[in-house]
CSV table of C-alpha atoms and ligand atoms in Angstrom, one decimal:
chain,number,residue,atom,x,y,z
J,26,MET,CA,-6.0,212.9,84.6
J,27,LYS,CA,-6.3,210.6,87.5
J,28,LYS,CA,-8.3,212.2,90.4
J,29,ILE,CA,-7.4,211.5,94.0
J,30,LEU,CA,-9.3,211.2,97.2
J,31,HIS,CA,-9.2,214.0,99.7
J,32,PRO,CA,-6.2,213.5,102.0
J,33,ASN,CA,-6.8,212.6,105.6
J,34,SER,CA,-10.2,211.2,104.7
J,35,THR,CA,-12.0,208.8,107.0
J,36,ILE,CA,-13.6,206.1,105.0
J,37,LEU,CA,-16.3,203.5,106.0
J,38,VAL,CA,-15.9,200.1,104.4
J,39,THR,CA,-18.8,197.7,104.9
J,40,GLY,CA,-18.3,194.0,104.3
J,41,ALA,CA,-14.7,194.7,105.4
J,42,ALA,CA,-14.0,191.0,106.1
J,43,GLY,CA,-15.3,190.0,102.7
J,44,PHE,CA,-13.4,189.3,99.5
J,45,ILE,CA,-13.7,192.7,97.8
J,46,GLY,CA,-14.3,194.9,101.0
J,47,SER,CA,-11.0,193.6,102.6
J,48,ALA,CA,-9.0,194.2,99.4
J,49,LEU,CA,-10.4,197.7,99.2
J,50,ALA,CA,-9.7,198.5,102.9
J,51,GLU,CA,-6.2,197.3,102.5
J,52,ARG,CA,-5.6,199.4,99.5
J,53,LEU,CA,-7.1,202.5,101.1
J,54,LEU,CA,-4.9,202.0,104.2
J,55,SER,CA,-1.8,201.8,101.9
J,56,HIS,CA,-2.6,205.4,101.0
J,57,ASN,CA,-2.8,206.3,104.7
J,58,PHE,CA,-6.5,206.9,104.9
J,59,PHE,CA,-8.4,206.2,108.1
J,60,VAL,CA,-10.6,203.2,107.6
J,61,ILE,CA,-13.4,201.9,109.8
J,62,GLY,CA,-14.5,198.5,108.6
J,63,ILE,CA,-17.7,196.8,109.6
J,64,ASP,CA,-18.9,193.2,108.9
J,65,ASN,CA,-21.3,190.8,110.7
J,66,LEU,CA,-18.9,187.9,110.0
J,67,ASN,CA,-21.8,185.7,108.9
J,68,GLU,CA,-21.3,182.0,108.2
J,69,TYR,CA,-22.3,182.0,104.5
J,70,TYR,CA,-18.8,180.6,104.0
J,71,ASP,CA,-15.8,179.8,106.3
J,72,VAL,CA,-15.5,182.5,108.9
J,73,ASN,CA,-11.7,181.7,109.3
J,74,LEU,CA,-11.1,183.0,105.8
J,75,LYS,CA,-12.9,186.3,106.8
J,76,LEU,CA,-10.8,186.5,110.0
J,77,ASP,CA,-7.6,185.9,108.1
J,78,ARG,CA,-8.5,188.7,105.7
J,79,LEU,CA,-9.1,190.9,108.7
J,80,LYS,CA,-5.7,190.0,110.2
J,81,ARG,CA,-4.0,191.0,106.9
J,82,THR,CA,-5.9,194.3,106.8
J,83,GLU,CA,-5.1,195.0,110.5
J,84,ALA,CA,-1.4,194.4,109.8
J,85,ALA,CA,-1.6,196.8,106.8
J,86,GLY,CA,-3.4,199.5,108.6
J,87,ARG,CA,-2.1,199.4,112.2
J,88,GLU,CA,-3.5,202.5,114.0
J,89,ASN,CA,-5.3,203.7,110.9
J,90,PHE,CA,-7.7,200.8,110.8
J,91,GLN,CA,-10.6,199.9,113.2
J,92,PHE,CA,-12.8,196.9,112.8
J,93,ILE,CA,-16.2,196.8,114.4
J,94,LYS,CA,-18.4,193.7,114.2
J,95,MET,CA,-21.8,195.1,113.3
J,96,ASP,CA,-24.8,194.0,111.4
J,97,LEU,CA,-26.2,196.3,108.7
J,98,CYS,CA,-29.7,195.1,109.7
J,99,ASP,CA,-29.1,196.7,113.2
J,100,GLY,CA,-30.5,200.1,112.3
J,101,PRO,CA,-29.8,201.9,115.6
J,102,SER,CA,-26.1,200.7,115.6
J,103,ILE,CA,-25.6,201.8,112.0
J,104,LYS,CA,-27.2,205.2,112.9
J,105,GLY,CA,-25.0,205.5,116.0
J,106,LEU,CA,-21.8,204.7,114.0
J,107,LEU,CA,-22.6,207.3,111.3
J,108,ARG,CA,-23.5,209.9,114.0
J,109,ASP,CA,-20.2,209.3,115.9
J,110,HIS,CA,-17.9,209.4,112.9
J,111,SER,CA,-17.6,212.0,110.3
J,112,PHE,CA,-17.0,209.8,107.3
J,113,ASP,CA,-15.8,211.5,104.0
J,114,TYR,CA,-16.6,208.4,101.9
J,115,VAL,CA,-18.7,205.3,102.2
J,116,VAL,CA,-17.6,202.1,100.3
J,117,HIS,CA,-20.5,199.7,100.8
J,118,MET,CA,-19.5,196.1,99.9
J,119,GLY,CA,-21.4,194.3,102.7
J,120,ALA,CA,-24.2,192.2,101.4
J,121,GLN,CA,-25.5,188.7,101.1
J,122,ALA,CA,-23.8,187.7,97.9
J,123,GLY,CA,-24.3,184.7,95.6
J,124,VAL,CA,-27.0,184.0,93.0
J,125,ARG,CA,-27.7,180.3,93.8
J,126,TYR,CA,-28.0,180.7,97.6
J,127,SER,CA,-30.8,183.3,97.0
J,128,LEU,CA,-33.0,180.4,96.0
J,129,GLU,CA,-32.3,178.6,99.3
J,130,ASN,CA,-32.3,181.6,101.7
J,131,PRO,CA,-34.3,184.4,100.1
J,132,GLN,CA,-34.9,186.1,103.5
J,133,GLY,CA,-31.2,186.7,104.0
J,134,TYR,CA,-31.1,188.8,100.9
J,135,ILE,CA,-34.1,190.9,101.9
J,136,ASP,CA,-32.5,191.4,105.3
J,137,SER,CA,-28.9,192.4,104.4
J,138,ASN,CA,-29.4,193.8,100.9
J,139,ILE,CA,-32.7,195.6,101.3
J,140,GLN,CA,-33.1,196.4,105.0
J,141,GLY,CA,-29.3,196.7,105.5
J,142,PHE,CA,-28.9,198.9,102.5
J,143,PHE,CA,-31.7,201.1,103.6
J,144,ASN,CA,-30.3,201.5,107.1
J,145,LEU,CA,-26.9,202.6,105.8
J,146,LEU,CA,-28.4,204.9,103.1
J,147,ASP,CA,-30.8,206.5,105.5
J,148,ALA,CA,-28.1,207.0,108.2
J,149,SER,CA,-25.9,208.7,105.6
J,150,LYS,CA,-28.2,211.7,105.5
J,151,SER,CA,-26.5,212.7,108.8
J,152,LEU,CA,-23.0,212.7,107.3
J,153,THR,CA,-22.3,216.4,106.7
J,154,ARG,CA,-18.8,215.8,105.2
J,155,LEU,CA,-19.8,212.9,103.0
J,156,LYS,CA,-18.4,213.4,99.5
J,157,HIS,CA,-19.3,210.1,97.8
J,158,PHE,CA,-21.1,206.8,98.7
J,159,VAL,CA,-20.1,204.0,96.4
J,160,TYR,CA,-22.0,200.7,96.6
J,161,ALA,CA,-21.7,197.3,95.0
J,162,SER,CA,-24.4,196.4,92.5
J,163,SER,CA,-24.0,193.4,90.2
J,164,SER,CA,-23.9,192.3,86.5
J,165,SER,CA,-26.7,190.0,87.5
J,166,VAL,CA,-29.2,192.9,87.2
J,167,TYR,CA,-28.9,192.5,83.4
J,168,GLY,CA,-30.7,189.1,83.8
J,169,GLY,CA,-31.1,187.1,80.7
J,170,SER,CA,-30.5,190.1,78.4
J,171,LYS,CA,-29.2,189.2,75.0
J,172,ASN,CA,-28.0,192.8,74.3
J,173,LEU,CA,-24.3,192.1,74.6
J,174,PRO,CA,-22.2,193.9,75.7
J,175,PHE,CA,-24.3,195.1,78.6
J,176,SER,CA,-24.6,198.8,78.7
J,177,GLU,CA,-25.7,200.9,81.7
J,178,SER,CA,-28.6,202.3,79.7
J,179,GLU,CA,-30.2,198.8,79.4
J,180,ASN,CA,-33.5,198.2,81.0
J,181,VAL,CA,-32.9,196.1,84.1
J,182,SER,CA,-36.4,195.4,85.2
J,183,ARG,CA,-36.2,191.6,84.4
J,184,PRO,CA,-33.9,190.1,87.2
J,185,VAL,CA,-34.0,186.3,87.2
J,186,SER,CA,-32.9,185.8,90.8
J,187,LEU,CA,-33.8,187.4,94.0
J,188,TYR,CA,-30.2,188.4,94.5
J,189,ALA,CA,-30.3,190.4,91.2
J,190,ALA,CA,-33.7,191.9,92.2
J,191,THR,CA,-32.2,193.2,95.5
J,192,LYS,CA,-29.3,194.8,93.6
J,193,ALA,CA,-31.6,196.4,91.1
J,194,CYS,CA,-33.7,197.6,94.0
J,195,ASN,CA,-30.6,199.2,95.6
J,196,GLU,CA,-30.0,201.2,92.4
J,197,LEU,CA,-33.6,202.5,92.6
J,198,MET,CA,-33.3,203.4,96.3
J,199,ALA,CA,-30.0,205.2,95.6
J,200,PHE,CA,-31.6,207.3,92.9
J,201,THR,CA,-34.3,208.3,95.3
J,202,TYR,CA,-32.0,209.2,98.1
J,203,SER,CA,-29.8,211.2,95.9
J,204,HIS,CA,-32.7,213.0,94.4
J,205,LEU,CA,-34.3,213.8,97.7
J,206,HIS,CA,-31.3,214.3,100.0
J,207,GLY,CA,-28.5,215.2,97.6
J,208,ILE,CA,-26.3,212.3,98.5
J,209,PRO,CA,-23.7,211.6,95.7
J,210,LEU,CA,-24.0,207.9,95.0
J,211,THR,CA,-22.4,205.5,92.5
J,212,GLY,CA,-23.5,201.9,92.1
J,213,VAL,CA,-20.8,199.7,90.5
J,214,ARG,CA,-22.1,196.7,88.6
J,215,LEU,CA,-19.3,194.2,89.3
J,216,PHE,CA,-18.7,191.4,86.9
J,217,THR,CA,-17.6,188.0,88.3
J,218,VAL,CA,-14.6,189.0,90.4
J,219,TYR,CA,-11.9,186.4,91.1
J,220,GLY,CA,-8.4,186.4,92.6
J,221,PRO,CA,-6.4,185.9,95.8
J,222,TRP,CA,-8.5,185.8,99.0
J,223,GLY,CA,-11.5,185.1,96.9
J,224,ARG,CA,-14.9,183.6,97.7
J,225,PRO,CA,-15.2,179.8,98.2
J,226,ASP,CA,-18.7,179.7,96.6
J,227,MET,CA,-17.4,181.1,93.3
J,228,ALA,CA,-16.2,179.1,90.3
J,229,ALA,CA,-12.5,179.8,90.5
J,230,PHE,CA,-12.3,178.7,94.1
J,231,GLY,CA,-14.6,175.7,93.9
J,232,PHE,CA,-13.1,174.4,90.6
J,233,LEU,CA,-9.5,174.7,91.9
J,234,ARG,CA,-10.3,172.9,95.2
J,235,LYS,CA,-11.9,170.0,93.3
J,236,ILE,CA,-9.2,169.8,90.7
J,237,LEU,CA,-6.6,169.5,93.4
J,238,ALA,CA,-8.7,166.9,95.3
J,239,SER,CA,-9.3,165.0,92.0
J,240,GLU,CA,-13.1,165.5,92.5
J,241,GLU,CA,-15.5,166.1,89.6
J,242,ILE,CA,-16.3,169.7,88.8
J,243,GLU,CA,-19.9,170.5,87.6
J,244,ILE,CA,-20.1,172.5,84.4
J,245,PHE,CA,-23.6,174.0,83.9
J,246,ASN,CA,-25.5,174.1,80.6
J,247,ASN,CA,-22.9,171.9,78.9
J,248,GLY,CA,-20.3,174.6,79.2
J,249,ASN,CA,-22.4,176.9,77.1
J,250,MET,CA,-21.9,179.8,79.4
J,251,LYS,CA,-19.7,182.9,79.2
J,252,ARG,CA,-18.5,185.1,82.0
J,253,ASP,CA,-16.6,188.4,82.0
J,254,PHE,CA,-14.1,187.4,84.7
J,255,THR,CA,-12.6,190.4,86.4
J,256,PHE,CA,-9.4,190.3,88.5
J,257,ILE,CA,-9.6,191.7,92.0
J,258,ASP,CA,-6.7,194.2,91.6
J,259,ASP,CA,-8.4,195.7,88.6
J,260,VAL,CA,-11.7,196.0,90.6
J,261,VAL,CA,-9.9,197.6,93.6
J,262,GLU,CA,-8.2,200.2,91.3
J,263,SER,CA,-11.5,200.8,89.5
J,264,VAL,CA,-13.5,201.4,92.7
J,265,LEU,CA,-10.9,203.8,94.0
J,266,ARG,CA,-10.9,205.8,90.8
J,267,VAL,CA,-14.7,205.9,90.8
J,268,LEU,CA,-14.7,207.0,94.4
J,269,ALA,CA,-12.6,210.0,93.5
J,270,GLU,CA,-15.1,210.9,90.7
J,271,ILE,CA,-17.9,212.6,92.5
J,272,PRO,CA,-21.1,212.6,90.5
J,273,LEU,CA,-22.7,216.0,90.0
J,274,ALA,CA,-26.4,216.7,90.6
J,275,LEU,CA,-27.6,216.8,87.0
J,276,ASP,CA,-30.9,216.1,85.4
J,277,THR,CA,-29.9,212.5,84.6
J,278,ASP,CA,-33.0,211.7,82.6
J,279,THR,CA,-32.8,210.8,79.0
J,280,HIS,CA,-36.2,209.2,78.7
J,281,GLY,CA,-38.5,212.3,79.0
J,282,TYR,CA,-39.2,212.3,82.7
J,283,GLU,CA,-39.6,215.5,84.6
J,284,ASN,CA,-37.9,216.3,87.9
J,285,ALA,CA,-35.3,213.6,87.5
J,286,GLU,CA,-32.4,215.5,89.0
J,287,SER,CA,-30.1,213.2,90.9
J,288,SER,CA,-26.4,212.7,91.6
J,289,SER,CA,-26.8,209.0,91.4
J,290,ARG,CA,-24.8,207.1,88.8
J,291,ILE,CA,-24.4,203.5,87.7
J,292,LEU,CA,-21.2,202.1,86.2
J,293,ASN,CA,-20.1,198.7,84.9
J,294,ILE,CA,-16.9,197.3,86.3
J,295,GLY,CA,-15.9,194.3,84.3
J,296,ASN,CA,-13.0,193.1,82.2
J,297,GLY,CA,-14.9,193.6,78.9
J,298,SER,CA,-13.6,190.3,77.5
J,299,PRO,CA,-15.9,187.3,78.3
J,300,VAL,CA,-14.6,183.8,78.3
J,301,SER,CA,-16.5,180.6,78.0
J,302,LEU,CA,-16.6,178.3,81.0
J,303,MET,CA,-14.6,175.6,79.1
J,304,GLU,CA,-11.8,178.1,78.2
J,305,PHE,CA,-11.8,179.1,81.9
J,306,VAL,CA,-11.3,175.5,83.0
J,307,ASP,CA,-8.7,175.0,80.3
J,308,ILE,CA,-6.6,178.0,81.6
J,309,LEU,CA,-7.1,176.9,85.2
J,310,GLU,CA,-5.9,173.4,84.3
J,311,LYS,CA,-2.7,174.8,82.7
J,312,CYS,CA,-2.1,176.9,85.8
J,313,VAL,CA,-2.4,173.9,88.1
J,314,GLY,CA,-0.7,171.4,85.8
J,315,LYS,CA,-3.6,169.0,86.2
J,316,LYS,CA,-6.6,168.0,84.2
J,317,ALA,CA,-10.1,168.5,85.7
J,318,ARG,CA,-12.7,165.7,85.9
J,319,ILE,CA,-15.8,167.3,84.3
J,320,LYS,CA,-19.4,166.5,84.8
J,321,PHE,CA,-21.8,168.4,82.6
J,322,VAL,CA,-25.1,169.4,84.3
J,323,LYS,CA,-28.1,171.3,83.2
J,324,PHE,CA,-28.7,175.0,83.4
J,325,GLN,CA,-29.5,176.3,86.9
J,326,PRO,CA,-32.6,178.4,87.7
J,327,GLY,CA,-31.6,182.0,88.5
J,328,ASP,CA,-28.4,181.8,86.5
J,329,VAL,CA,-27.6,183.7,83.3
J,330,LYS,CA,-25.9,182.4,80.2
J,331,SER,CA,-23.6,185.3,79.4
J,332,THR,CA,-22.2,188.4,81.0
J,333,PHE,CA,-20.1,191.0,79.1
J,334,ALA,CA,-19.5,194.5,80.4
J,335,ASP,CA,-19.6,197.5,78.1
J,336,MET,CA,-16.8,199.6,79.7
J,337,THR,CA,-17.2,202.7,77.5
J,338,GLU,CA,-18.7,204.9,80.3
J,339,PHE,CA,-16.2,203.8,82.9
J,340,LYS,CA,-13.2,204.4,80.6
J,341,HIS,CA,-14.6,207.8,79.6
J,342,LEU,CA,-14.9,208.8,83.3
J,343,THR,CA,-11.6,207.3,84.7
J,344,GLY,CA,-9.3,206.7,81.7
J,345,PHE,CA,-8.4,203.4,83.3
J,346,GLU,CA,-7.9,200.3,81.1
J,347,PHE,CA,-8.1,196.9,82.7
J,348,ARG,CA,-4.7,195.1,82.7
J,349,THR,CA,-5.1,191.6,83.9
J,350,SER,CA,-5.6,188.7,81.5
J,351,LEU,CA,-7.3,185.5,82.8
J,352,GLU,CA,-4.0,183.6,82.4
J,353,VAL,CA,-2.1,186.1,84.7
J,354,GLY,CA,-5.0,186.5,87.1
J,355,LEU,CA,-5.6,182.8,87.5
J,356,LYS,CA,-1.9,182.1,88.0
J,357,LYS,CA,-1.9,184.6,90.9
J,358,PHE,CA,-5.0,183.0,92.3
J,359,VAL,CA,-3.6,179.5,92.2
J,360,SER,CA,-0.4,180.6,93.7
J,361,TRP,CA,-2.2,182.3,96.6
J,362,TYR,CA,-4.5,179.3,97.1
J,363,THR,CA,-1.8,176.7,97.3
J,364,SER,CA,0.2,178.8,99.8
J,365,TYR,CA,-2.8,179.6,101.9
J,366,PHE,CA,-4.1,176.0,102.1
J,367,LYS,CA,-0.7,174.3,102.2
T,425,NAD,N1,-17.5,188.8,94.0
T,425,NAD,C1,-18.2,189.0,92.9
T,425,NAD,O1,-17.9,188.4,91.8
T,425,NAD,C2,-19.3,190.0,92.9
T,425,NAD,C3,-20.0,190.3,91.7
T,425,NAD,C4,-21.0,191.2,91.7
T,425,NAD,C5,-21.3,191.9,92.8
T,425,NAD,N2,-20.7,191.6,94.0
T,425,NAD,C6,-21.1,192.3,95.2
T,425,NAD,O2,-19.9,192.9,95.8
T,425,NAD,C7,-20.0,193.0,97.2
T,425,NAD,C8,-18.9,192.2,97.9
T,425,NAD,O3,-18.9,190.9,97.4
T,425,NAD,P1,-17.8,189.8,97.9
T,425,NAD,O4,-17.5,189.0,96.7
T,425,NAD,O5,-16.7,190.5,98.6
T,425,NAD,O6,-18.7,189.0,98.9
T,425,NAD,P2,-18.3,188.5,100.4
T,425,NAD,O7,-19.4,187.6,100.8
T,425,NAD,O8,-16.9,187.9,100.5
T,425,NAD,O9,-18.3,189.8,101.2
T,425,NAD,C9,-19.5,190.4,101.8
T,425,NAD,C10,-19.3,190.6,103.3
T,425,NAD,O10,-20.4,191.2,103.8
T,425,NAD,C11,-20.7,190.7,105.0
T,425,NAD,N3,-22.1,190.9,105.3
T,425,NAD,C12,-23.2,190.2,104.8
T,425,NAD,N4,-24.3,190.6,105.3
T,425,NAD,C13,-24.0,191.5,106.2
T,425,NAD,C14,-24.8,192.3,107.2
T,425,NAD,N5,-26.1,192.1,107.3
T,425,NAD,N6,-24.1,193.1,108.0
T,425,NAD,C15,-22.8,193.3,107.9
T,425,NAD,N7,-22.0,192.6,107.1
T,425,NAD,C16,-22.6,191.7,106.3
T,425,NAD,C17,-20.3,189.2,105.0
T,425,NAD,O11,-19.9,188.7,106.2
T,425,NAD,C18,-19.1,189.3,104.0
T,425,NAD,O12,-17.9,189.4,104.8
T,425,NAD,C19,-21.4,192.4,97.5
T,425,NAD,O13,-22.4,193.4,97.5
T,425,NAD,C20,-21.7,191.5,96.3
T,425,NAD,O14,-23.0,191.3,96.1
T,425,NAD,C21,-19.7,190.7,94.0
């Protein structure tokens, strides 16, 4: 049976101007929850896109939505925010995203993803009404694992990018805070999310822009890559269902450790049907009605060859089946893109 969130809840959404955070905030507002969104509106990509997402959320939320420009790295402000508001749920999507950029600007990942995550987690100890804290982890924690599909029980101590290392580190920190302070936490390992209002640094966005401009698209590792592309609407529905499923404090250990009681949980959120990069381009070309000019380039450091989510645990917990095929999702994405940039 589908569980629901407590009515009249006040929910903190971080990264509220981001791709996934804004879609989640908008959906929560459509259910009449009170949402406070924070974001530092950084310039990793075009700030106008972030501002436009916020406008859409403000229109959806009216008086139920408040946006505060705030940096997760600003510990005292985060503490003050959580002291002044009695949040029932925290949905933490604010982070420095992107695998490749973590080679260029590693410090940004330590600041937002480690210090920022710590600030929010530590301040959450003061939330007496907090029912559940859900945060974004990533499929990248599986690194170069060949054990496909990736299951949550896999050892994730071999991240191949600093981005992945920060996400794996968040999972460890969450376990500790749940163990020590009883905070119910779920880390969702998201698999390549795409769709309307998406991120310009990701494949769908970059490829589409270049196809329309008749520029060459770069295909890594001769196209010998697979991704478990996951449509934004399915991610939003999944995160909301997970948010309603509050983890119990159980002895979570299955490896023989003592004293491993924690209400911290990890779940994959992915389509569970990986597609090769060439198939992806082929479907995108059909949606646009135009051929791509392709340049094959070598494998990039920090990247992984394949991702594939084992969704058994998620389905068992929520009963939700992913609905959106790549054909349908990319069609919606192309339609949004062409009307947004017309
Ligand atoms: N999109 C994907 O495919 C994908 C896959 C796996 C994991 N994730 C994770 O999901 C989350 C959301 O990703 P997204 O695709 O929406 O990315 P995004 O970059 O669009 O959104 C992240 C938002 O966080 C904000 N932010 C960054 N650092 C901040 C800070 N220090 N203080 C306050 N705000 C800050 C940014 O301004 C941005 O608006 C991230 O944690 C990301 O790592 C995304």
